[in-house]
Coordinates of C-alpha atoms in Angstrom, one line a residue:
Chain K
M118 CA 22.9 10.6 7.2
G119 CA 20.8 13.4 5.9
R120 CA 18.4 15.6 8.5
Q121 CA 15.3 13.4 9.5
L122 CA 12.5 15.7 10.1
L123 CA 10.0 12.6 10.3
L124 CA 12.0 9.5 11.7
E125 CA 14.5 11.5 13.9
H126 CA 13.5 9.9 17.1
I127 CA 12.2 5.9 15.7
A128 CA 14.7 4.4 17.7
V129 CA 13.9 5.9 21.0
P130 CA 12.6 2.9 23.2
G131 CA 8.9 3.5 23.9
I132 CA 8.2 6.3 21.4
E133 CA 5.1 4.4 20.3
T134 CA 3.8 5.6 23.8
F135 CA 2.0 9.1 24.4
E136 CA 4.5 9.5 27.3
V137 CA 7.9 8.9 25.6
Y138 CA 6.7 10.9 22.3
R139 CA 5.1 13.8 24.2
K140 CA 8.5 14.0 26.2
M141 CA 10.6 14.2 23.0
G142 CA 8.8 17.0 22.0
G143 CA 5.7 15.4 20.7
Y144 CA 2.2 17.6 20.0
A145 CA 4.1 20.8 20.1
S146 CA 2.6 21.6 16.5
V147 CA -1.1 21.3 18.0
E148 CA -0.3 23.5 20.9
K149 CA 1.4 26.1 18.3
A150 CA -1.4 25.9 15.9
L151 CA -4.1 26.0 18.3
K152 CA -3.0 28.5 20.7
T153 CA -0.9 31.2 18.4
M154 CA -2.3 30.5 14.6
T155 CA -5.6 30.8 12.6
P156 CA -6.3 27.9 10.4
D157 CA -5.7 29.8 7.6
Q158 CA -2.2 30.5 8.9
V159 CA -1.5 26.8 9.3
T160 CA -2.6 26.2 5.4
E161 CA -0.2 29.5 4.4
Q162 CA 2.8 27.4 6.2
V163 CA 1.6 24.1 4.2
K164 CA 1.8 26.2 0.7
S165 CA 5.1 28.0 1.7
S166 CA 6.6 24.6 2.7
G167 CA 6.8 23.4 -0.8
L168 CA 5.4 20.0 0.4
R169 CA 4.0 17.7 -2.2
G170 CA 1.8 15.0 -1.8
R171 CA 3.7 11.7 -0.9
G172 CA 1.1 9.5 -2.0
G173 CA 2.8 9.5 -5.7
A174 CA 1.1 12.2 -7.3
G175 CA 3.6 14.6 -6.0
F176 CA 0.7 17.7 -6.0
P177 CA 1.3 20.4 -4.4
A178 CA -0.7 19.6 -0.7
G179 CA -1.1 23.6 0.5
M180 CA -2.9 24.1 -3.1
K181 CA -4.7 20.9 -2.4
W182 CA -6.0 22.5 1.3
S183 CA -6.6 25.7 -0.7
F184 CA -9.0 24.2 -3.3
L185 CA -11.4 23.0 0.1
D186 CA -15.1 24.7 0.0
R187 CA -14.8 26.8 3.2
K188 CA -18.2 28.7 2.2
S189 CA -20.2 25.5 2.3
D190 CA -22.7 25.1 5.2
K191 CA -21.7 21.0 5.2
P192 CA -19.1 19.9 7.6
R193 CA -15.6 19.3 6.0
Y194 CA -13.7 16.2 6.4
L195 CA -10.0 15.2 6.8
V196 CA -9.7 11.8 5.2
C197 CA -5.9 10.2 5.7
N198 CA -5.2 7.9 2.9
A199 CA -3.4 4.7 5.0
D200 CA -4.2 2.3 2.1
E201 CA -0.9 1.8 1.1
S202 CA -0.6 -0.7 -1.4
E203 CA 1.7 0.4 -4.3
P204 CA 3.5 -2.7 -4.9
G205 CA 7.3 -1.8 -3.7
T206 CA 5.7 0.6 -1.0
F207 CA 5.7 0.3 2.8
K208 CA 6.6 3.4 4.8
D209 CA 3.5 4.2 5.8
R210 CA 3.2 1.1 7.6
Y211 CA 6.8 1.6 9.0
L212 CA 5.6 5.1 10.5
M213 CA 2.2 4.1 11.8
E214 CA 3.5 0.9 13.8
K215 CA 6.9 2.6 15.1
I216 CA 5.7 6.4 15.6
P217 CA 1.8 6.0 15.5
H218 CA 1.4 9.3 17.9
L219 CA 3.4 11.4 14.4
L220 CA 0.3 10.6 12.4
V221 CA -2.2 11.4 14.9
E222 CA -0.7 14.9 15.7
G223 CA -0.4 15.6 12.0
M224 CA -4.2 14.7 12.1
I225 CA -5.0 17.2 14.5
T226 CA -3.1 20.0 13.4
S227 CA -4.4 19.4 9.8
S228 CA -7.9 19.1 10.7
Y229 CA -7.7 22.1 12.6
A230 CA -6.4 24.1 9.8
L231 CA -9.2 22.5 7.4
G232 CA -11.7 23.1 10.1
A233 CA -12.9 19.3 10.1
K234 CA -14.7 18.2 13.3
T235 CA -14.3 14.5 12.1
S236 CA -11.7 13.1 10.8
Y237 CA -10.8 9.2 9.3
I238 CA -7.9 7.1 8.5
Y239 CA -8.7 4.9 6.4
I240 CA -6.2 1.8 6.8
R241 CA -5.8 -1.1 4.3
G242 CA -7.4 -3.8 5.8
E243 CA -4.4 -6.3 5.7
Y244 CA -2.6 -3.8 8.1
M245 CA -5.3 -4.8 10.9
Y246 CA -2.7 -4.8 14.0
V247 CA -1.0 -1.1 12.5
L248 CA -5.1 -0.3 13.0
Q249 CA -5.1 -1.4 16.8
I250 CA -1.5 0.3 17.3
L251 CA -3.2 3.8 16.0
E252 CA -6.4 3.0 18.0
K253 CA -4.4 2.6 21.2
A254 CA -2.5 5.9 20.4
I255 CA -5.6 7.5 19.6
R256 CA -7.1 6.7 23.0
E257 CA -3.9 8.0 24.6
A258 CA -4.6 11.1 22.7
Y259 CA -8.1 11.7 23.6
A260 CA -7.1 10.7 27.3
A261 CA -4.5 13.7 27.5
G262 CA -6.8 16.1 25.9
F263 CA -5.4 16.4 22.8
L264 CA -8.6 14.8 20.9
G265 CA -12.4 15.3 22.0
K266 CA -14.3 18.2 23.0
N267 CA -12.4 21.7 23.4
I268 CA -8.9 20.5 22.9
L269 CA -6.1 22.1 25.4
G270 CA -9.0 24.5 26.4
T271 CA -9.5 26.0 23.2
D272 CA -12.9 25.8 21.1
Y273 CA -11.5 23.3 18.9
S274 CA -13.1 19.9 19.0
L275 CA -12.1 16.8 16.7
D276 CA -12.9 13.2 16.9
L277 CA -10.7 10.9 14.8
Y278 CA -11.3 7.1 13.7
V279 CA -9.6 4.4 12.0
H280 CA -11.2 2.7 9.2
P281 CA -10.1 -0.7 7.7
G282 CA -10.5 -1.2 3.7
A283 CA -10.5 -5.0 2.9
G284 CA -7.9 -5.9 0.1
A285 CA -8.7 -3.5 -2.9
Y286 CA -5.6 -1.6 -4.0
I287 CA -8.0 0.7 -6.4
C288 CA -9.0 2.3 -2.7
G289 CA -5.7 4.1 -2.5
E290 CA -7.5 6.1 -5.4
E291 CA -9.2 9.1 -3.8
T292 CA -12.5 8.9 -4.9
A293 CA -12.5 5.0 -4.8
L294 CA -11.5 5.4 -1.1
L295 CA -14.4 7.8 -0.4
E296 CA -16.7 5.1 -2.1
S297 CA -15.3 2.3 0.0
L298 CA -15.5 4.5 3.5
E299 CA -19.6 5.2 2.4
G300 CA -19.6 1.4 2.6
K301 CA -19.7 0.5 -0.9
R302 CA -17.8 -0.9 -3.7
G303 CA -14.5 0.8 -4.4
N304 CA -15.6 2.1 -7.7
P305 CA -13.4 5.3 -8.6
R306 CA -15.9 8.3 -9.4
L307 CA -15.8 10.5 -12.1
K308 CA -14.5 14.1 -11.6
P309 CA -15.5 16.7 -11.2
P310 CA -16.7 17.4 -8.8
F311 CA -13.3 16.9 -7.0
P312 CA -13.9 15.6 -3.2
A313 CA -13.0 19.2 -2.1
I314 CA -16.2 20.5 -3.3
A315 CA -18.2 16.9 -2.7
G316 CA -16.2 14.5 -1.4
L317 CA -17.2 12.0 1.8
Y318 CA -20.7 12.1 2.3
A319 CA -21.0 15.0 -0.9
S320 CA -18.9 17.3 1.8
P321 CA -16.2 19.2 1.3
T322 CA -13.1 16.9 2.1
V323 CA -9.4 16.4 1.7
V324 CA -7.6 13.3 1.1
N325 CA -4.0 13.0 2.1
N326 CA -1.4 10.4 2.1
V327 CA -0.3 9.1 6.0
E328 CA 3.5 10.9 5.2
T329 CA 1.6 14.2 4.1
I330 CA -0.2 14.4 6.9
A331 CA 3.0 13.8 9.2
A332 CA 5.1 16.2 7.3
V333 CA 2.5 18.7 8.8
V334 CA 4.2 18.2 12.0
P335 CA 7.9 19.6 11.4
I336 CA 6.3 22.2 8.9
V337 CA 4.2 23.8 11.7
N338 CA 7.0 23.6 14.0
L339 CA 9.8 24.8 12.0
G340 CA 7.8 27.2 9.7
G341 CA 6.8 26.9 6.1
D342 CA 10.0 28.6 4.9
E343 CA 12.5 26.4 7.2
Y344 CA 11.0 23.3 5.9
A345 CA 11.5 24.5 2.8
K346 CA 15.5 25.0 3.0
V347 CA 15.8 21.3 3.2
G348 CA 15.7 19.5 -0.4
V349 CA 16.2 21.1 -3.8
G350 CA 14.4 23.1 -5.9
K351 CA 10.6 22.4 -5.9
S352 CA 11.6 19.0 -4.2
T353 CA 11.3 20.4 -0.6
G354 CA 11.8 18.2 2.5
T355 CA 12.7 14.8 3.3
K356 CA 10.9 11.7 1.7
L357 CA 10.6 7.9 3.3
I358 CA 11.8 5.8 0.4
S359 CA 10.9 2.0 1.0
A360 CA 13.8 0.0 -0.4
S361 CA 13.4 -3.6 -1.5
G362 CA 14.6 -6.3 -4.1
H363 CA 18.0 -7.7 -4.6
I364 CA 19.9 -5.0 -1.9
N365 CA 22.1 -5.7 1.2
K366 CA 19.8 -3.7 3.6
P367 CA 16.3 -3.4 2.5
G368 CA 14.2 -0.9 4.7
V369 CA 12.5 2.2 5.1
Y370 CA 15.2 5.5 4.5
E371 CA 14.1 9.2 5.6
I372 CA 16.1 11.0 2.9
E373 CA 16.5 14.7 2.4
L374 CA 15.0 15.1 -1.4
G375 CA 18.2 15.8 -3.6
L376 CA 20.4 12.6 -2.4
P377 CA 22.2 11.0 -5.5
V378 CA 20.3 7.8 -6.9
E379 CA 24.2 6.0 -6.7
E380 CA 24.7 7.0 -3.0
F381 CA 21.2 5.7 -1.9
I382 CA 21.8 2.5 -3.4
Y383 CA 25.6 1.7 -2.6
S384 CA 26.2 3.7 0.8
D385 CA 26.0 1.8 3.6
Q386 CA 23.9 4.4 5.1
Y387 CA 21.0 3.2 2.9
C388 CA 20.4 0.0 0.6
G389 CA 24.1 -1.2 1.4
G390 CA 24.4 -2.1 -2.5
I391 CA 23.2 -5.1 -4.2
W392 CA 23.1 -8.2 -2.5
K393 CA 25.6 -11.6 -3.2
G394 CA 28.3 -9.3 -4.8
R395 CA 26.0 -8.9 -8.1
K396 CA 25.8 -6.4 -10.5
L397 CA 22.5 -3.8 -10.5
K398 CA 20.4 -4.6 -13.4
A399 CA 17.4 -2.3 -13.3
V400 CA 15.4 -0.4 -10.8
V401 CA 11.7 0.5 -10.3
A402 CA 12.1 3.9 -8.4
G403 CA 8.5 4.8 -7.4
G404 CA 6.5 1.7 -6.9
S405 CA 5.5 -0.5 -9.5
S406 CA 3.5 1.8 -11.2
V407 CA 6.5 4.2 -12.7
P408 CA 8.6 3.1 -15.7
I409 CA 11.4 0.6 -15.0
L410 CA 14.8 2.1 -15.8
P411 CA 17.9 0.0 -16.6
A412 CA 21.2 0.5 -14.3
E413 CA 23.1 3.2 -16.7
L414 CA 19.7 5.3 -16.7
I415 CA 19.1 5.1 -13.1
L416 CA 22.2 6.1 -11.9
K417 CA 22.7 8.8 -14.9
T418 CA 20.4 10.7 -16.9
A419 CA 20.4 10.5 -20.6
K420 CA 22.8 13.4 -20.7
G421 CA 24.8 12.0 -18.3
E422 CA 24.2 14.1 -14.9
P423 CA 24.0 11.8 -12.1
R424 CA 20.2 11.3 -11.4
L425 CA 18.8 12.5 -8.0
M426 CA 16.2 11.6 -5.7
T427 CA 13.9 14.5 -6.5
Y428 CA 10.7 14.8 -8.5
E429 CA 12.5 16.8 -11.4
S430 CA 15.8 14.9 -11.8
L431 CA 13.9 11.2 -11.8
S432 CA 11.5 12.6 -14.5
E433 CA 14.2 14.0 -16.6
G434 CA 14.2 12.8 -20.2
G435 CA 10.4 11.8 -19.7
F436 CA 8.9 8.4 -20.5
I437 CA 12.0 8.3 -23.2
S438 CA 14.6 7.8 -20.5
G439 CA 13.2 8.9 -17.1
T440 CA 10.9 7.7 -14.6
M441 CA 8.8 9.0 -11.6
L442 CA 9.7 9.5 -7.5
G443 CA 6.2 8.1 -7.2
S444 CA 5.6 6.7 -3.8
G445 CA 8.9 6.2 -3.1
G446 CA 8.9 2.3 -3.3
F447 CA 12.7 2.0 -4.8
I448 CA 12.7 -1.8 -6.1
V449 CA 16.0 -3.1 -6.7
M450 CA 16.8 -6.0 -9.1
D451 CA 20.1 -7.5 -10.0
E452 CA 21.7 -9.1 -13.0
T453 CA 19.9 -12.4 -12.7
T454 CA 16.3 -11.0 -12.9
C455 CA 14.2 -11.6 -15.5
I456 CA 12.3 -8.4 -16.4
V457 CA 9.8 -10.3 -18.6
R458 CA 8.6 -12.6 -15.4
N459 CA 9.0 -9.3 -13.0
L460 CA 6.4 -7.6 -15.5
W461 CA 4.2 -10.6 -15.7
T462 CA 3.8 -10.3 -11.7
F463 CA 3.4 -6.5 -12.2
A464 CA 0.5 -7.3 -15.1
R465 CA -1.0 -10.1 -13.0
F466 CA -1.1 -7.2 -9.9
Y467 CA -3.1 -4.9 -11.9
H468 CA -5.3 -7.3 -13.5
H469 CA -6.4 -8.5 -10.1
E470 CA -6.7 -5.4 -9.0
S471 CA -8.6 -3.2 -11.9
C472 CA -12.1 -2.4 -10.3
G473 CA -13.7 -3.3 -13.8
Q474 CA -15.6 -0.4 -14.5
C475 CA -13.7 0.7 -17.6
S476 CA -13.3 -1.5 -20.0
P477 CA -10.1 -0.7 -21.5
C478 CA -8.6 -1.4 -18.2
R479 CA -10.5 -4.4 -17.2
E480 CA -10.2 -5.9 -20.4
G481 CA -6.7 -4.7 -21.2
T482 CA -5.1 -5.8 -18.1
G483 CA -6.1 -9.3 -18.4
W484 CA -4.8 -9.3 -21.9
M485 CA -1.6 -8.1 -21.0
E486 CA -1.1 -10.7 -18.3
K487 CA -2.0 -13.4 -20.7
V488 CA 0.3 -12.3 -23.5
L489 CA 3.0 -11.6 -20.8
H490 CA 2.4 -15.1 -19.0
R491 CA 2.8 -16.9 -22.5
I492 CA 6.0 -14.8 -23.6
E493 CA 7.5 -15.9 -20.0
H494 CA 6.7 -19.8 -20.7
G495 CA 8.0 -19.8 -23.7
H496 CA 5.0 -19.8 -26.1
G497 CA 5.2 -16.2 -27.3
Q498 CA 5.3 -14.7 -31.0
M499 CA 7.7 -12.0 -32.1
S500 CA 4.3 -9.7 -32.8
D501 CA 3.1 -10.6 -29.0
I502 CA 5.8 -7.9 -28.3
D503 CA 4.1 -4.9 -30.2
L504 CA 0.7 -6.3 -29.3
L505 CA 1.6 -5.3 -25.6
V506 CA 2.7 -1.8 -26.6
D507 CA -0.4 -1.7 -28.4
V508 CA -2.9 -3.0 -25.7
A509 CA -0.8 -0.6 -23.2
K510 CA -1.6 2.6 -25.5
K511 CA -4.9 1.8 -25.7
I512 CA -5.5 1.9 -21.7
E513 CA -3.7 4.4 -21.2
G514 CA -5.5 7.8 -20.6
N515 CA -8.8 5.9 -21.5
T516 CA -10.1 5.4 -18.0
I517 CA -11.9 7.2 -15.0
C518 CA -8.7 6.7 -12.7
P519 CA -5.1 6.7 -12.9
L520 CA -5.0 2.8 -12.5
G521 CA -5.2 2.0 -16.0
D522 CA -2.2 4.2 -16.5
A523 CA -0.5 2.6 -13.7
A524 CA -0.9 -0.9 -15.3
A525 CA 0.3 0.4 -18.8
W526 CA 3.7 2.4 -18.0
P527 CA 5.6 -0.7 -16.4
V528 CA 4.5 -2.4 -20.0
A529 CA 5.5 0.3 -22.1
S530 CA 8.7 1.0 -20.1
A531 CA 10.0 -2.7 -20.2
I532 CA 9.5 -2.8 -23.7
R533 CA 11.3 0.0 -24.6
H534 CA 14.3 -0.7 -22.5
F535 CA 14.6 -4.6 -22.6
R536 CA 13.1 -5.3 -25.9
E537 CA 16.1 -7.7 -26.3
E538 CA 15.5 -9.8 -23.4
F539 CA 11.4 -9.9 -24.6
E540 CA 12.7 -11.1 -27.9
Y541 CA 15.2 -13.6 -26.4
H542 CA 12.2 -15.2 -24.7
V543 CA 10.2 -16.0 -28.3
K544 CA 13.7 -17.0 -29.9
F545 CA 14.7 -19.8 -27.1
P546 CA 11.4 -20.9 -26.0
E547 CA 13.6 -23.9 -24.1
K548 CA 15.9 -21.7 -22.3
V549 CA 13.4 -19.7 -20.4
K550 CA 11.2 -23.0 -19.6
N551 CA 12.8 -23.2 -16.4
P552 CA 11.2 -20.1 -14.2
K553 CA 14.8 -19.5 -12.6
H554 CA 16.2 -19.3 -16.2
F555 CA 18.5 -15.9 -15.8
E556 CA 19.7 -16.9 -12.3
I557 CA 21.0 -20.2 -14.2
E558 CA 22.8 -18.0 -17.1
P559 CA 22.3 -14.1 -16.9
F560 CA 20.7 -12.5 -19.6
V561 CA 23.6 -10.4 -21.8
S562 CA 22.4 -7.6 -23.8
N563 CA 24.2 -6.8 -27.0
K564 CA 23.8 -3.2 -25.8
Q565 CA 26.9 -2.2 -23.7
L566 CA 25.7 -1.7 -20.3
V567 CA 27.4 1.0 -17.7
M568 CA 27.6 -0.7 -14.5
A569 CA 28.7 0.7 -11.2
Chain A
M117 CA -19.8 -23.8 12.1
A118 CA -22.8 -21.8 11.6
T119 CA -25.6 -23.5 9.5
E120 CA -28.3 -22.0 7.9
K121 CA -30.6 -23.7 11.0
E122 CA -29.0 -21.6 13.4
T123 CA -29.3 -18.1 14.5
I124 CA -27.0 -15.9 13.5
Q125 CA -26.2 -13.9 16.6
F126 CA -23.1 -11.7 17.4
S127 CA -21.8 -12.5 20.9
D128 CA -22.4 -9.2 23.5
S129 CA -19.0 -8.7 23.2
A130 CA -19.3 -8.3 19.2
L131 CA -22.6 -6.4 19.5
S132 CA -21.3 -3.7 21.5
K133 CA -18.3 -3.7 19.2
A134 CA -20.6 -3.1 16.3
K135 CA -22.9 -0.5 18.1
E136 CA -19.6 1.3 19.2
I137 CA -18.6 1.1 15.4
I138 CA -21.9 2.3 13.9
G139 CA -21.5 5.4 16.2
R140 CA -18.2 6.3 14.2
Y141 CA -20.2 7.6 11.1
P142 CA -22.9 10.7 10.9
E143 CA -26.3 10.2 11.5
G144 CA -27.7 8.5 8.5
K145 CA -24.5 7.2 7.5
Q146 CA -24.5 4.1 9.1
K147 CA -23.7 2.1 6.1
S148 CA -20.0 3.3 6.6
A149 CA -19.7 0.8 8.9
L150 CA -20.1 -2.2 7.0
L151 CA -16.2 -3.3 6.2
P152 CA -15.6 -3.0 9.8
L153 CA -18.6 -5.1 10.8
L154 CA -17.9 -7.4 7.3
H155 CA -14.3 -8.0 9.2
L156 CA -15.8 -8.2 13.1
A157 CA -18.1 -10.9 11.5
Q158 CA -15.9 -12.9 9.5
S159 CA -13.9 -13.5 12.7
E160 CA -16.7 -14.2 14.8
F161 CA -18.3 -16.6 12.3
D162 CA -15.6 -19.3 11.6
G163 CA -13.7 -17.0 9.0
W164 CA -15.8 -16.7 6.6
L165 CA -19.3 -15.0 5.3
S166 CA -21.9 -17.4 4.6
P167 CA -25.1 -15.7 2.9
A168 CA -26.9 -16.1 6.5
V169 CA -24.3 -13.9 8.3
M170 CA -24.3 -11.3 5.5
D171 CA -28.2 -11.0 5.9
Y172 CA -27.4 -10.5 9.4
V173 CA -24.9 -7.7 9.0
A174 CA -27.7 -6.1 6.6
S175 CA -30.3 -6.1 9.4
L176 CA -28.0 -4.5 11.8
L177 CA -27.2 -1.8 9.3
Q178 CA -30.8 -1.3 8.6
I179 CA -29.5 -2.0 4.5
K180 CA -30.8 -4.2 1.9
P181 CA -28.9 -7.6 1.8
I182 CA -27.9 -6.9 -1.8
E183 CA -26.0 -4.1 -0.4
V184 CA -24.1 -6.4 1.6
Y185 CA -23.6 -8.7 -1.1
E186 CA -22.2 -6.7 -3.8
V187 CA -19.4 -5.4 -1.3
A188 CA -18.4 -8.3 0.2
T189 CA -17.6 -9.7 -3.6
F190 CA -15.7 -6.8 -4.2
Y191 CA -13.1 -6.8 -1.6
T192 CA -10.8 -9.6 -1.5
M193 CA -10.3 -9.9 2.0
F194 CA -13.6 -11.6 2.9
N195 CA -13.8 -15.3 2.1
L196 CA -17.3 -16.2 0.8
E197 CA -16.7 -20.1 1.2
P198 CA -15.2 -21.9 4.2
V199 CA -11.5 -21.9 5.1
G200 CA -9.2 -23.9 7.1
N201 CA -8.4 -22.6 10.7
H202 CA -5.2 -20.9 9.1
L203 CA -5.6 -19.2 6.0
L204 CA -2.1 -18.9 4.5
E205 CA -2.2 -16.1 2.0
V206 CA 1.8 -15.8 0.4
C207 CA 2.7 -12.3 -1.5
R208 CA 3.4 -13.2 -4.9
T209 CA 4.2 -9.7 -6.5
G210 CA 7.3 -8.2 -8.0
P211 CA 9.1 -7.7 -5.0
C212 CA 8.6 -10.5 -2.9
W213 CA 9.1 -12.6 -6.2
L214 CA 12.5 -11.0 -6.4
R215 CA 13.3 -12.5 -3.0
G216 CA 12.0 -16.0 -3.5
A217 CA 8.5 -16.1 -3.0
E218 CA 7.7 -19.0 -5.5
D219 CA 10.2 -21.4 -3.4
I220 CA 7.9 -20.4 -0.3
V221 CA 4.9 -21.4 -2.1
K222 CA 6.5 -24.8 -3.4
R223 CA 7.6 -25.6 -0.2
I224 CA 4.4 -24.9 1.5
E225 CA 2.5 -26.9 -1.1
Q226 CA 4.7 -30.1 -0.6
K227 CA 4.4 -29.6 3.0
L228 CA 0.7 -29.5 3.5
N229 CA 0.4 -31.8 0.1
I230 CA -2.3 -29.2 -1.4
K231 CA -2.3 -26.6 -4.4
V232 CA -2.9 -23.0 -4.3
G233 CA -6.6 -22.4 -3.4
E234 CA -6.9 -25.7 -1.7
T235 CA -7.6 -26.7 1.8
T236 CA -5.9 -29.9 3.9
A237 CA -8.1 -32.6 4.2
D238 CA -8.2 -31.8 8.2
G239 CA -9.5 -28.4 7.8
K240 CA -6.4 -27.0 9.0
F241 CA -4.8 -25.2 6.2
T242 CA -6.0 -23.3 3.5
L243 CA -3.5 -21.5 0.8
K244 CA -3.7 -18.6 -1.4
T245 CA -1.3 -16.6 -3.1
V246 CA -2.1 -12.9 -2.8
E247 CA -1.0 -9.3 -4.2
C248 CA 1.2 -7.3 -2.6
L249 CA 0.8 -6.9 1.3
G250 CA 3.3 -3.9 1.6
S251 CA 5.9 -6.0 3.2
C252 CA 8.5 -5.6 0.7
G253 CA 11.5 -4.7 2.8
T254 CA 10.6 -7.8 4.5
A255 CA 10.1 -10.5 2.0
P256 CA 9.2 -13.4 1.1
M257 CA 6.3 -13.6 3.5
L258 CA 2.8 -14.6 4.2
Q259 CA -0.3 -13.4 6.5
C260 CA -2.2 -15.6 8.7
G261 CA -5.2 -14.0 10.1
A262 CA -4.0 -10.9 11.0
T263 CA -0.4 -11.9 11.6
F264 CA 2.3 -11.1 9.2
F265 CA 5.1 -13.6 9.0
E266 CA 8.2 -11.7 7.4
N267 CA 11.4 -12.5 6.0
L268 CA 10.9 -16.5 5.3
S269 CA 13.1 -19.1 4.2
E270 CA 11.5 -22.4 3.4
E271 CA 12.8 -24.1 6.1
S272 CA 11.6 -21.3 8.6
V273 CA 8.1 -21.5 6.6
E274 CA 7.8 -25.5 7.7
V275 CA 8.6 -24.7 11.4
L276 CA 5.6 -22.1 11.1
I277 CA 3.3 -24.7 9.6
E278 CA 4.4 -26.9 12.2
K279 CA 4.0 -24.4 14.9
L280 CA 0.4 -23.2 13.6
A281 CA -0.9 -26.8 13.1
K282 CA -1.0 -27.1 17.3
Q283 CA -3.1 -23.9 17.6
K284 CA -6.6 -23.0 17.5
R285 CA -8.0 -21.1 14.4
S286 CA -5.7 -18.3 13.8
S287 CA -7.5 -14.7 14.7
Y288 CA -8.2 -12.3 12.2
L289 CA -8.6 -9.6 14.4
R290 CA -5.6 -10.1 16.9
P291 CA -2.1 -10.9 15.8
T292 CA -0.7 -14.2 17.2
E293 CA 2.8 -14.4 18.7
I294 CA 4.4 -17.1 17.0
N295 CA 8.4 -16.9 16.8
V296 CA 10.3 -18.8 13.8
G297 CA 13.5 -17.3 13.8

C-alpha cells in the first residue's frame, strides 16, 4: 500500500469522534494556519502542492483560490461540494462517514485562507444520515473551540453549516449548486461571472469538492512542497478511488497517483482482480461521464506503455484511445457485460438528470436513451448507430454546463471501441431479447483482444 | 394523513428546528432554507408534500407559493403524491446494474405483487427505481427513508421487506436499524 495522507487513521476505533481524531493529531493544520501563517501563506502552500480539484475537472485548486475577489466589500464564502452523484463515485461519502472531522478541519483551515466567515457543506439529500454525522462532528468542533467566535483565541471566527440537496445530479455543477443553496431550482448559470467574483448571494465564493478540502489538511501540515513530492509530475498527492463493478474487492482506496492501472485492478491490496475468475472486458475509469476503454487500452496506452493512475497517463491518446481520471469512479466490467445495456443505463441517467435548460441536452439525452433502448431490446437499425454518434456530437459543446458533454462522451466512446457489439444487436435481435444475453453467451469480438 | 380541511402546522419541535435552520443563512436570504424545510415537511406530513403543505412552507419563509412549487417539482426526492409507509427506492444505474439490480427489482415486484411506480393495496410499500445513490461499492442497494440497505441479494431483500412490514412508517430523517445479513 502506498502513502496514505487522508485515510491513514481510518481504521482507528472511534476516529469519527473529536476526542480520538484529536488524539491522532487532528486539527493540527488549524493550529498551524491560524497561529503561525497568514491566509495568503496558506493559499501559497496549496498552490505549491500542485493539488488539483478532486471532484472531476482536475483544475489546480490553489489557482482557483487565487481568483477569489479579495477586494470586494461583500462577505466571501467557501462552499464544499458534497453533492457526489457521478455514477461510480462514492469516495466522499466514505470519507465523511468514517472520518468526518477531516472535512471539518479542512473547511476551517481553507475558510481561514479565503477569509470566509460563514461556510457551507452542500451534501446530496440522499446522504441524510451522513449529514447527521457531519453535524455531530461540527457540534464537537464548536465545543472544543475550533469553530465559532475567536477560534483558538485568535481574532478569526467561523460558522459552518451543512445543507442538504434533494436528489439532483446537476447540483454537483458548481453554479447549479449555488442556485440550489439559494433555495432555487438547480439550473446552472452562464459564466462569466465566475463564482470567484459573483457566487453565493452574488458574493465572491470558492466551491471545492470534499476530497480537495480534506487534502488541504496534509498540505498545511507537511508543507506544499513536501506534498508535491508524492505522486508523479503534475499529478501530485494521493487520490481516493471508488472501485465498483465486477471486481473481488469493491470499495474506496487511497492511492498514490502514479500507481499502474494493472496493479490497481489485480493486486490484492486494491480491487483483487476480476470476480468469478472471469476476464476483464472494459473499464470506465473516472465516473460514468468519461470515455469507456476496452481492457487492452486501459492497461496499456496505444503506444504500448503501461497506463498509470494519473491525470496525464489516463488521458494519453486523447479521446481516440484515452480517457480521464475524472472523479476517480473506477467501474470495472467483466467479459459477460453488455456494453450497450450498460450504456443505456448511463443514457437513462443523463436524460433523467438533465435540468432541461438547454435544448441540445434536454432533447438529445432523451433521444439517446430511446435509440439505445431500441438497439438493446432488438429493435434497432444499422443507421441508429451513426444516429447516436450524430446526436452526441450535437450535444457536445453546445450547452451551458458540462452535463451535455458528460452525456455525450460515454456514447461516442462506447461506439468507437465497441461498434461491433452494437452491430451484433441489430443483426441478431432474437439473441439480445434476453436481458442477460452476454452472460449466457459472452460476445466475442473479431478484433484480437489482449487480456491479462 | 393531512387533508385540506385540517390546519397544516409543524409540531413544536419541528417548528423550532425550522427556525434554527432559517437562522443559518444571512438576513434576507431565508429562502436558502427551502430545501431543508421541505425535507422536514415531508418527514412531518406522511412522506409527501401536498399543495397545502407547500403553501405552509412558503408562509414560514415569507416567499410566494410558486417559489416553493417550482423547486419541489425540480428535485426528485420530494414526493408530490402520497406514498406507502416504506418507499423502496432501488438504484438501477450502471454500477448497480452490473451487480444485479434488475434481479432485485424483479424479486421485489414478485414479493409485493406490484410494478415499479406502484403502491401495495395495504399502503405499506411503494416501489421506485432511482438513479445512482453513491453506493456503487456496496451494490446492489436500495434506499428506504434515510436508510441505505446495501450488498443486497434476492434472498436478503425478501427478509428486509418482511421486517419492514412489521414497522411503522420509515423515517426520512433518521436511519433505521434493521439487519438483513
